[in-house]
XYZ file of C-alpha atoms in Angstrom:
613
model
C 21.616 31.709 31.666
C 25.444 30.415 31.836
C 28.220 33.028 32.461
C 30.365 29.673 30.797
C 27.920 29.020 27.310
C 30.968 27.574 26.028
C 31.181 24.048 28.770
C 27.649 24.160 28.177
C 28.250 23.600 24.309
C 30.961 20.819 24.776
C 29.384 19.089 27.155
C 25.802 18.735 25.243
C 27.292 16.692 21.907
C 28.397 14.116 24.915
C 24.997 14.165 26.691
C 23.513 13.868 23.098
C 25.626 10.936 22.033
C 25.010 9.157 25.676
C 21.057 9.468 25.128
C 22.264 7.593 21.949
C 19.460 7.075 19.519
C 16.222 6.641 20.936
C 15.102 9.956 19.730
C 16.206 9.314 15.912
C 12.881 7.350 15.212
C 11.156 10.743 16.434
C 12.715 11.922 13.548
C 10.635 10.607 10.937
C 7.404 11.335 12.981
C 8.923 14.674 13.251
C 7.509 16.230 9.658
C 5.088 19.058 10.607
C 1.466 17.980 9.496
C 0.696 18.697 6.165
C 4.342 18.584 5.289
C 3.219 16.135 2.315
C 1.010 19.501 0.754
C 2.959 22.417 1.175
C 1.332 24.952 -1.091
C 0.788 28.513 -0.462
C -3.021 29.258 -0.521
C -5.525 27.694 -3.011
C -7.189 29.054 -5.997
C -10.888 28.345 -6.408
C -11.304 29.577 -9.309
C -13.362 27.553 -11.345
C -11.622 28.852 -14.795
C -9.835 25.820 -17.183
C -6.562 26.044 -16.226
C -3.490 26.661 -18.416
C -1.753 23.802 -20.168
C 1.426 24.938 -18.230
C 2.386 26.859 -15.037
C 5.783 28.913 -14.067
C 6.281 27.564 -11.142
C 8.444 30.011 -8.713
C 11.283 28.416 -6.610
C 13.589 30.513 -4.585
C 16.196 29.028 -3.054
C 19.351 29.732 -0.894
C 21.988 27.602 0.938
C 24.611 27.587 4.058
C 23.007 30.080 6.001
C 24.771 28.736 9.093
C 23.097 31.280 11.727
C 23.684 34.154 10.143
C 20.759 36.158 11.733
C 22.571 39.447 11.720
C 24.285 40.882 8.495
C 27.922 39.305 8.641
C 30.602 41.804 9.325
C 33.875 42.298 7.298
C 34.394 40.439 4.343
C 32.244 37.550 5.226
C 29.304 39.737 4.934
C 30.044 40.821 1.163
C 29.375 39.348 -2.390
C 31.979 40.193 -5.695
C 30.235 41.471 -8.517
C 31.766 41.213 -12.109
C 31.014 45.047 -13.548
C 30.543 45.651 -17.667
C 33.857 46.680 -18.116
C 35.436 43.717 -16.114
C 36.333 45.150 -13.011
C 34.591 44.002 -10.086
C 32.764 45.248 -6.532
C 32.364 43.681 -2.984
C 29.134 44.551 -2.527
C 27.845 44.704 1.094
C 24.832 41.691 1.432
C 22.739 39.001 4.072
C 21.153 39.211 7.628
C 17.544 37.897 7.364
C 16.383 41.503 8.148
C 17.037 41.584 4.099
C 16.815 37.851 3.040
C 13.013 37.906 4.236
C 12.330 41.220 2.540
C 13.931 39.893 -0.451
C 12.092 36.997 -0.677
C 8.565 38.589 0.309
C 8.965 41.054 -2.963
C 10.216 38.244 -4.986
C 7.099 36.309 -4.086
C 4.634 39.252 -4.957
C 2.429 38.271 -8.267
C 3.700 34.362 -8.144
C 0.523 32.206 -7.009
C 3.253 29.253 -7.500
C 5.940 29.760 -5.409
C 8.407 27.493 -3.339
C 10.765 28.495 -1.016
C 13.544 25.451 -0.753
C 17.046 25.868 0.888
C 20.046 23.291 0.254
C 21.358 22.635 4.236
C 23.462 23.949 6.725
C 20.872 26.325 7.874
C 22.350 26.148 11.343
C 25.607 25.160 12.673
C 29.209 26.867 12.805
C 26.526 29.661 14.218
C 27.111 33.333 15.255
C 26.522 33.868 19.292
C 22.993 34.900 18.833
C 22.151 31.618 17.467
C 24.918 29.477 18.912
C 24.150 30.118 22.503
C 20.734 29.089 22.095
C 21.243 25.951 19.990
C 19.938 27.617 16.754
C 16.497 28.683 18.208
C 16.484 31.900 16.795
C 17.229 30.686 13.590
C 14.733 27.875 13.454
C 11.863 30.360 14.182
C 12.907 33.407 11.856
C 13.176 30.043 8.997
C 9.214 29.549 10.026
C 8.596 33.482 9.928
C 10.384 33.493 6.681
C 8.005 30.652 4.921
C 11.042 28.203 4.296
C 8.962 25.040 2.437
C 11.587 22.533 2.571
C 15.474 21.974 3.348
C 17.875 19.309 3.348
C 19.919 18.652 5.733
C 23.523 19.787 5.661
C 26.988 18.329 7.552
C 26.459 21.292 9.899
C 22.798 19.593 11.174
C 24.798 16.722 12.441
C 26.900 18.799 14.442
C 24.845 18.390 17.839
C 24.280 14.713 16.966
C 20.699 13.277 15.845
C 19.166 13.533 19.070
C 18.994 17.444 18.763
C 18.757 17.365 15.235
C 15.146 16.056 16.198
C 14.649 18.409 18.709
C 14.909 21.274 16.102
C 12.170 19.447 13.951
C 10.156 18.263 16.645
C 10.098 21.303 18.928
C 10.605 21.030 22.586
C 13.170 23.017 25.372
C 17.112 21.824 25.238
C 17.515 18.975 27.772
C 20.065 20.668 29.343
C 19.653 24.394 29.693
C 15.699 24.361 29.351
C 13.720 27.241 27.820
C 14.911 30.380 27.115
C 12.325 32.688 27.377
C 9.849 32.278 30.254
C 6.303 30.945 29.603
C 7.639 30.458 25.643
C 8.243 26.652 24.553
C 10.564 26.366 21.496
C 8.113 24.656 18.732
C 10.731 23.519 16.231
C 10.542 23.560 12.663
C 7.263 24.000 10.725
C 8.963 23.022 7.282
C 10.444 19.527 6.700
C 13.922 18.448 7.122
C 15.420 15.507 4.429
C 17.542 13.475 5.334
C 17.598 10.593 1.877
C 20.868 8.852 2.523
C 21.318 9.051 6.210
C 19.892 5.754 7.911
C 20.754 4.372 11.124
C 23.183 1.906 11.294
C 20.571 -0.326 13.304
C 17.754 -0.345 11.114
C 19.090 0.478 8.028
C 16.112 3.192 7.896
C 16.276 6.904 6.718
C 16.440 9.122 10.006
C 14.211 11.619 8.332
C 11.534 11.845 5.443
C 13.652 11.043 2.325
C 11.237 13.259 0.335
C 8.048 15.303 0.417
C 5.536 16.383 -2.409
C 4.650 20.341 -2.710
C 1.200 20.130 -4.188
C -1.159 23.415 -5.835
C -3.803 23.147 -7.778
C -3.095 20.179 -9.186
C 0.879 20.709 -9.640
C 2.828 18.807 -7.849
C 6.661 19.104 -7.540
C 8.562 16.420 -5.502
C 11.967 17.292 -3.144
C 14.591 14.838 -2.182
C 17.127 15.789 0.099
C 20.238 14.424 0.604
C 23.680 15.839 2.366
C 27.249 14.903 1.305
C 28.428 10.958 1.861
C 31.463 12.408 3.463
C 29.934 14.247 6.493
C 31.986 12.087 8.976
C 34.831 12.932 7.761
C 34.274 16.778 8.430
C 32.161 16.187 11.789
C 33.199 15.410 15.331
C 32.315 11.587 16.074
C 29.352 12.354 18.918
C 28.021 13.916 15.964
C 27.636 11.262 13.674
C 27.590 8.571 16.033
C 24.738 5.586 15.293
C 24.038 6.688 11.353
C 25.236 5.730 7.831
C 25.785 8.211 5.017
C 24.997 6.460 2.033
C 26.192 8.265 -2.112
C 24.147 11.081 -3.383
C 23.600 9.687 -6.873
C 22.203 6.001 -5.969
C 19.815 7.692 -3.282
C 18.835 10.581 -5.385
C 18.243 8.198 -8.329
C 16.234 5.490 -5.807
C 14.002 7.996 -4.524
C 13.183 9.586 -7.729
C 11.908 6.153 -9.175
C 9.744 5.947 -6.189
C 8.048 9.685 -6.716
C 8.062 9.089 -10.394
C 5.638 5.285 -9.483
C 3.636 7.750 -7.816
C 3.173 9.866 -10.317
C 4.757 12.774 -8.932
C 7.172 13.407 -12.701
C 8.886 16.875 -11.668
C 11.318 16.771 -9.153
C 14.168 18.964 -7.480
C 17.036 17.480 -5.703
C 18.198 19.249 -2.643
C 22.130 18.152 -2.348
C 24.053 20.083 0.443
C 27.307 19.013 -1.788
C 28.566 21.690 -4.154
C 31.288 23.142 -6.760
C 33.642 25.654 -7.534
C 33.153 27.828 -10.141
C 35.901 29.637 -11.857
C 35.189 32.997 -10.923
C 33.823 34.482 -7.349
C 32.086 36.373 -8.658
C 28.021 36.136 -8.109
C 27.318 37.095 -11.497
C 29.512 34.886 -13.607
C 28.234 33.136 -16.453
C 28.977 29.605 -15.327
C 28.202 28.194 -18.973
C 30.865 29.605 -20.495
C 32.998 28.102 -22.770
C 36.170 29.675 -22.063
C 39.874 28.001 -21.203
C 39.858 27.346 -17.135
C 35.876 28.705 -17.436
C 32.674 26.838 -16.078
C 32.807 24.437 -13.153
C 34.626 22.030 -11.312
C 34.032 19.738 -7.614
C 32.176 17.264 -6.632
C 28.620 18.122 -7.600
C 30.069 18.361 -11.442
C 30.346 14.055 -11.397
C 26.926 13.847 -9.005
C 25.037 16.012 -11.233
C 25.890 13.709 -14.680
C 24.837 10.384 -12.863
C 21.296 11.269 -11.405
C 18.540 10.104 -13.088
C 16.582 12.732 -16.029
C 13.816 11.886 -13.540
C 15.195 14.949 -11.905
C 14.944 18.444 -12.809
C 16.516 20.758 -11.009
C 19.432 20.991 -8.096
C 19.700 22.967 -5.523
C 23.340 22.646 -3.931
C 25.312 24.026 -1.381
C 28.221 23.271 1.176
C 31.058 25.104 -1.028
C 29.587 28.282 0.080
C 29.840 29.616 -3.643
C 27.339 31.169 -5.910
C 26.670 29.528 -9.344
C 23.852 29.283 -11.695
C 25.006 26.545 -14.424
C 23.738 24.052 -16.884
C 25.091 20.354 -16.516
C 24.151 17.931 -18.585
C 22.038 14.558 -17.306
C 22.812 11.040 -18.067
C 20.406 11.695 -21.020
C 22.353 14.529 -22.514
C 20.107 17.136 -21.737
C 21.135 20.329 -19.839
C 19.687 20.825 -16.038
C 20.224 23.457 -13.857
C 22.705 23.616 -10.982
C 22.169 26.181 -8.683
C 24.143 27.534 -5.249
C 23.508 31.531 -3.699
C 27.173 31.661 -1.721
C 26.421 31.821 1.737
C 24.870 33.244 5.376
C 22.047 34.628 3.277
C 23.817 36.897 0.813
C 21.882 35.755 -2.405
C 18.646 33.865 -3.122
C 18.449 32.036 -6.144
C 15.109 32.534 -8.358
C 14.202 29.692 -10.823
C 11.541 29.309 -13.099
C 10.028 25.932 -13.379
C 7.472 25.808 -16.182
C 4.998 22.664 -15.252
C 3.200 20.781 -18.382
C -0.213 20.050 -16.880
C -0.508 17.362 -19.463
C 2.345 15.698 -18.445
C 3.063 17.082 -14.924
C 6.586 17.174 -15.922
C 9.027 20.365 -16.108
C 9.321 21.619 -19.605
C 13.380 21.462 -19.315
C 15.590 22.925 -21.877
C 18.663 25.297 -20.251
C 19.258 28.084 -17.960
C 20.079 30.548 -20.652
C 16.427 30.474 -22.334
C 15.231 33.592 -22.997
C 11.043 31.782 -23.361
C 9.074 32.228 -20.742
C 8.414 28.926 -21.207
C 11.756 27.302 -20.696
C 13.135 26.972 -17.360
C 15.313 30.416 -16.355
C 17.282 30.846 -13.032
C 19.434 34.135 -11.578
C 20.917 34.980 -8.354
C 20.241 38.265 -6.862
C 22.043 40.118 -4.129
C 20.158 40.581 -0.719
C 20.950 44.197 -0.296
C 21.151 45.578 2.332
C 19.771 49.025 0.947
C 15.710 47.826 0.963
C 13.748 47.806 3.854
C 14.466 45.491 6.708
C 11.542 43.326 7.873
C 9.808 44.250 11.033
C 9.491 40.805 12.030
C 13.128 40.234 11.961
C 14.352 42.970 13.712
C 11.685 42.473 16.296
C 13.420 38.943 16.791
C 17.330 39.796 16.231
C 16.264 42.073 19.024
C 14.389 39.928 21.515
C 16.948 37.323 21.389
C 20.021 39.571 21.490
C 18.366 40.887 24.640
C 18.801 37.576 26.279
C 22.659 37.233 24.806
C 23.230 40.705 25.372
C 25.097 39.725 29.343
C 27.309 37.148 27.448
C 27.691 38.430 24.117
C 29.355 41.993 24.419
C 31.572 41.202 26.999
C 35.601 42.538 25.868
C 38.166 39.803 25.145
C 40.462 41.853 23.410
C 41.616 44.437 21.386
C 42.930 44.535 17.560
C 44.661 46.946 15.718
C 43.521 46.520 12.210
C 41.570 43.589 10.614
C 42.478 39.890 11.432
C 41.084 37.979 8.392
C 40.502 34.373 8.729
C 37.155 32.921 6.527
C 37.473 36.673 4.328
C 41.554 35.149 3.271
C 42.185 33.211 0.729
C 45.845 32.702 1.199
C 46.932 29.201 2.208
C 48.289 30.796 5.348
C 46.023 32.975 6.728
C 46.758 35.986 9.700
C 43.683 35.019 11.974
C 45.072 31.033 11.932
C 48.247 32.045 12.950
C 46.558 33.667 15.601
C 44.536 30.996 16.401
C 47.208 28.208 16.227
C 49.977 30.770 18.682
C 47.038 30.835 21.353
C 46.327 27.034 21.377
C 50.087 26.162 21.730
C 50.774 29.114 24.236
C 47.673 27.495 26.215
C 48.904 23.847 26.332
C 52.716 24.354 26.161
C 53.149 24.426 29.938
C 53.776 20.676 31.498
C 50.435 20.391 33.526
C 48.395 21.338 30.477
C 49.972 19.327 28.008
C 53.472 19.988 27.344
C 52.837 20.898 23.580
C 55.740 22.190 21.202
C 53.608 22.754 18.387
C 49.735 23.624 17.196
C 47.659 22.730 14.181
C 44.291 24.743 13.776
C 41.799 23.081 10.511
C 41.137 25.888 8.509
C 37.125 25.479 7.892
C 37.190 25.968 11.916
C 37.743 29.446 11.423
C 34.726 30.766 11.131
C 34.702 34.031 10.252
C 36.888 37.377 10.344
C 37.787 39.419 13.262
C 36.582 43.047 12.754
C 38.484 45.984 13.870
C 34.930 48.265 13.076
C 32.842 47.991 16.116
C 29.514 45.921 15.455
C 28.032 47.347 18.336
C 28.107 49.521 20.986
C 31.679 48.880 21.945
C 34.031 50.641 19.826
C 36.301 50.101 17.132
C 39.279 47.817 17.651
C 37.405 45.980 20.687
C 37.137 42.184 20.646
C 33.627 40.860 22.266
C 32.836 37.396 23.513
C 30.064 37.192 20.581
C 32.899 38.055 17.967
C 35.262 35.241 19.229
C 32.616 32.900 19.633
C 31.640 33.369 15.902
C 35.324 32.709 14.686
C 35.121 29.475 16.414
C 31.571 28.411 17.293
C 31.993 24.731 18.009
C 33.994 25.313 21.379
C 35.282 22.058 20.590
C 37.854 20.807 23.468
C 41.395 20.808 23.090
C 43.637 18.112 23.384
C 47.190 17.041 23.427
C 48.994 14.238 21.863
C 52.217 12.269 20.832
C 52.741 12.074 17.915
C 55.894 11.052 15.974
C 58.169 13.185 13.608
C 56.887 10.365 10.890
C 53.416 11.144 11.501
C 53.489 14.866 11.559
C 55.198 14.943 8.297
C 52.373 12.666 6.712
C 49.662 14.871 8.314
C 51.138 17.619 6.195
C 51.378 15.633 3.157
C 47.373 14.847 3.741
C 46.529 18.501 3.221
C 47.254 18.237 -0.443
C 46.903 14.364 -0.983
C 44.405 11.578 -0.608
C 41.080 12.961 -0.247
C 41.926 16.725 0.213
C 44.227 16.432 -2.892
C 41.278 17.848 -5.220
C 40.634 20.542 -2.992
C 43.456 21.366 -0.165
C 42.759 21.311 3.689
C 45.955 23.294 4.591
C 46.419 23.229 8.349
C 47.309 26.717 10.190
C 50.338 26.303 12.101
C 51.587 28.103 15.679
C 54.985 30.116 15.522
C 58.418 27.889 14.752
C 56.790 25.400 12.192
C 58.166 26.267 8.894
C 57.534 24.643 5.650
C 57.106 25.429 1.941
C 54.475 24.244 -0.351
C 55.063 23.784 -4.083
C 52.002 23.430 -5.704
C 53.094 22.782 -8.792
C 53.543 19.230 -7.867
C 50.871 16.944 -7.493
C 49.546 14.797 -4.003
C 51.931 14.398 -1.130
C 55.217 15.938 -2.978
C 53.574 18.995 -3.238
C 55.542 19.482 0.648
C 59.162 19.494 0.368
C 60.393 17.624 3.440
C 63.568 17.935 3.466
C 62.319 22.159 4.148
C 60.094 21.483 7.208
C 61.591 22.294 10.430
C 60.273 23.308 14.186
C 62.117 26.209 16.128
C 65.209 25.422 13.336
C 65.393 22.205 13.609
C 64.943 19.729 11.127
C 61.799 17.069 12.095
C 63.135 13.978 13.185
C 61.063 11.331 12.069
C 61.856 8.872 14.984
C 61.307 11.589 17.825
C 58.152 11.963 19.714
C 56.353 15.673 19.681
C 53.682 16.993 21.653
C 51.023 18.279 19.492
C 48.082 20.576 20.458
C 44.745 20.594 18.061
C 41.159 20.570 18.966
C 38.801 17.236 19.365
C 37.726 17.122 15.760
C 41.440 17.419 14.264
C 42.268 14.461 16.767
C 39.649 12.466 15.971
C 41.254 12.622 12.173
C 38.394 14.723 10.532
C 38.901 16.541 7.393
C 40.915 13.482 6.191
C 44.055 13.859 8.756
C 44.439 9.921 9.755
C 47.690 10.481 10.948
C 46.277 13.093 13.385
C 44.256 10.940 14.788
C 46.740 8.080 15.237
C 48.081 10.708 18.641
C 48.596 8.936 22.065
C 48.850 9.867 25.728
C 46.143 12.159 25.019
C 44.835 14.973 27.134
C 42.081 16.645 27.276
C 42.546 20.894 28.277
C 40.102 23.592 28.182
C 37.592 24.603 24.794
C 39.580 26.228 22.121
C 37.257 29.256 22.788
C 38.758 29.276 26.036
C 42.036 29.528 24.830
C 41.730 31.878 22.515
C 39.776 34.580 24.422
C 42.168 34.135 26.780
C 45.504 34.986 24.512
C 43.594 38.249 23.616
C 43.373 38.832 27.083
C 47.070 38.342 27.567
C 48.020 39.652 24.940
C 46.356 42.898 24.141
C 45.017 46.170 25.922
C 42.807 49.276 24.988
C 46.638 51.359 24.438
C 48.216 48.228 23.281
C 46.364 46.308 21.102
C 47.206 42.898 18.767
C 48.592 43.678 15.270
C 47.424 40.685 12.987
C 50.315 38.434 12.973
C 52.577 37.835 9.865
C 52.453 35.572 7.637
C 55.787 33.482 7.040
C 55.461 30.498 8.482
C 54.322 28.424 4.930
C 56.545 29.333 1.972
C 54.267 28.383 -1.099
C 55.402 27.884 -5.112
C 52.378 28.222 -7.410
């Protein structure tokens, strides 16, 4: 194994994107055999059978690695109590998802398992350092039926994406476990509306067909149209991501000629509901109640073909009714993220027309589709299997993984704060620019850090064996799990002010992308404006000074925010690049610079972004 995981990491989207293609075609050969009949066991009974059947179908999204609870307030779900107040209630870690599941399962001889993307990806250490491995196989010990792909898939580029279908040891860094050859997925992978660009042909099954007894329930998968705009290049590199609605809609016309009339879409694109809270009634009726996003517009223009949706990507829990094109209600369903809730839906099947009997969410027949989330507690009994796994692989991370970094006084949130500004991306953003501000490494004046790089929280309760306050090598990698490289630009006073503007205009205008900044960039924010006014100019300065729009600055930000992802063009318009060390590298080592067992890092303040609601 690697003392350095982290080269090993940036280096493999390059190898992957040199090997270009030539495994993509693998892809659709890659669905496990009998992936086109994926019922549970067989009843042969020779009764008459009922002229409808609840169909089970438990669901979850965005699991993202998460083998082991999540600490801190990543690893918690809000729950709305009867008299209003509400709870953070401590959930996830597949020790629980799996028992939940298996006990949700018990006296349903219909039941599909179905998960809405980003299983892997943005993964703790235990998964990250083995390219998702561990999760892949505790997804097959689990019984996952079918998945769609998320953004997150695409993050390793299509050539491993395969490899985690297909089976097979990493090209690079070989098997992990003597005498044991990774097998890949047993459940199929949909990709619907990602082709490549050569052929114009989907890179994975568009769809497969879960058949029982006679019921059969078709799954389309498809992930958002704008995953290049929130992956790295290498990532994406050779495919086209085509809209949700026409592909969901084509494919659906094709299952329904086959006679295959109930059918659940799989869309790793999601919503934001109005409360947090896991438990909210998301049909409402209230002022400012219900839902709002993208998957609001997506769900009214697929077909009535469809019957259900399974979302994701928003990493927020919601059980709604939306109405189709036809006017009828359909459920919309999303269970938050890394495992914390499972969705369970009721799908009644008519026999006589092999369609869903579909009125709302809220129907109280037995007959009607119904649909909850429920919190994987973490106060049930873990599954052996699970442990036995978290256990054999942390084994092999164990060298790596608990290695110091750092120590911390008091919680550092990052992912767990909501704040525009947030203490762990100040952190984040000081480290990069104290890493690449000397000349020979860049000469940078100024950092920007994206804030859906920050992964998680950093703890101050131990995890582990090695003590409260200490930061390990497995806790920094999962705050920033892509080790994506650094690099330096130029970058004009002009452009720098329009980056800022593109946090809150253009395409992030709906939903804000606001950049964490390093120490001496000051701003404010009023968000009572709309688009690109919403930052006062005339306010933002660096080390005092006012920005000079004609001047040239160096700026520091990792690969992905200089390639111009999350809709920062004018990031990636930088010159006179260069490339410095992984922005893991960096950051581990400002803890180690900055921080000791009697003198550990406060979390930093936060001051830098003045905002007006």
């Amino acid at each position: 194994m690697s003392a350095t995981p982290q080269k090993n990491r940036a280096s493999r989207r390059v190898l992957a994107a040199a090997a270009g293609l030539a495994t993509v075609g693998a892809l659709v050969a890659a669905m496990p055999a009998g992936a086109q009949d994926r019922g549970h066991g067989d009843d042969h009974g020779r009764h008459k059978p009922a002229s409808t059947v609840d169909v089970q179908l438990l669901s979850f999204n965005d699991l993202h690695g998460n083998l082991e609870p999540p600490a801190g307030s990543a690893g918690t779900v809000t729950e709305t109590q009867a008299d209003g107040t509400t709870r953070a209630i401590a959930a996830g870690g597949v020790e629980y998802l799996a028992s939940s599941l298996r006990t949700a399962r018990k006296g349903h001889p219909y039941s599909i398992t179905a998960a809405g993307g980003d299983m892997v990806g943005a993964s703790p250490l235990l998964s990250g350092l083995f390219h998702d491995e561990p999760t892949i196989e505790a997804l097959n010990k689990i019984d996952l039926d079918v998945t769609t792909v998320g953004n997150h898939e695409f993050d390793e580029g299509a050539t491993e994406l395969a490899r985690l279908q297909n089976g097979g040891c990493h090209p690079v860094e070989g098997c992990y476990e003597k005498g044991k050859k990774f097998k890949g997925a047993d459940f199929p992978y949909l990709a619907a509306n990602v082709t490549n660009e050569k052929t114009g042909k989907p890179i994975l099954k568009p769809y497969t067909v879960w058949k029982k007894n006679g019921v059969k329930i078709g799954f389309i998968g498809v992930t958002l149209e704008g995953t290049p705009n929130i992956v790295t290049a290498n990532g994406v590199k050779g495919l086209k991501f085509h809209d949700e609605i026409e592909t969901i809609n084509k494919y659906a016309k094709e299952l329904d000629r086959q006679g295959v009339k109930s059918i659940v879409a799989l869309i790793h694109e999601g919503g934001q509901p109005a409360s947090t809270s896991y438990n909210y009634d998301c049909d409402s009726s209230g002022a400012g109640d219900g839902i709002s996003g993208p998957i609001v517009d997506i769900a009214k223009g697929i077909t009535p073909k469809v019957d259900a949706l399974v979302t994701g990507h928003t990493h927020q829990a919601y059980v709604c009714t939306i109405p189709d094109p036809a006017g009828n209600p359909r459920m919309v369903t999303s269970a938050s993220s890394f495992g914390k809730l499972y969705t369970d839906t009721t799908l009644t099947y008519d026999r006589r027309t092999n369609d869903i009997v579909r009125t709302s969410v809220k129907s109280a027949s037995a007959a009607n589709p119904k649909s909850v989330n429920h919190i994987v507690s973490r106060d049930q009994p873990k599954a052996n299997d699970m442990t036995a796994l978290i256990a054999r692989w942390n084994a092999l991370a164990a060298p790596i993984a608990n290695k110091p970094q750092g120590y911390i006084s008091a919680d550092i949130n990052g992912r767990g704060s909501t704040a525009p500004e947030k203490p762990l991306g100040n952190l984040i953003a000081d480290a990069q620019l104290e890493g690449l501000a000397p000349a020979d490494k860049g000469g940078a004046v100024v950092a920007f850090m994206n804030p859906g790089g920050i992964r998680a929280d950093l703890v101050y309760k131990a995890t582990g064996s090695e003590g409260d306050g200490v930061v390990t090598y497995g806790e920094s990698f999962t705050v920033q799990p892509f080790t994506n490289m650094m690099n330096v630009v130029d970058l004009t006073g002009a452009q720098l002010v329009t980056a800022l503007q593109q946090q809150v205009s253009g395409s992030n205008e709906a939903s804000p992308k606001i950049l964490q900044v390093s120490k001496g960039l000051t701003y404010t924010l009023d968000m009572t404006k709309t688009g690109a006014d919403r930052v006062v100019t005339d306010t933002i300065k660096l080390n005092g000074d006012a920005i000079d729009p004609a001047k040239t600055y160096r700026v520091a930000m990792n690969e992905f925010l200089a390639g111009g992802g999350d809709g920062f063009a004018a990031l990636g318009q930088g010159t006179n690049k260069l490339v410095g060390p992984s922005d893991l590298d960096v950051f581990n080592a400002y803890l180690a610079a900055h921080s000791t067992a009697a003198a550990p890092l406060a979390p930093p303040a936060t001051d830098r972004i003045t905002v007006i609601q």
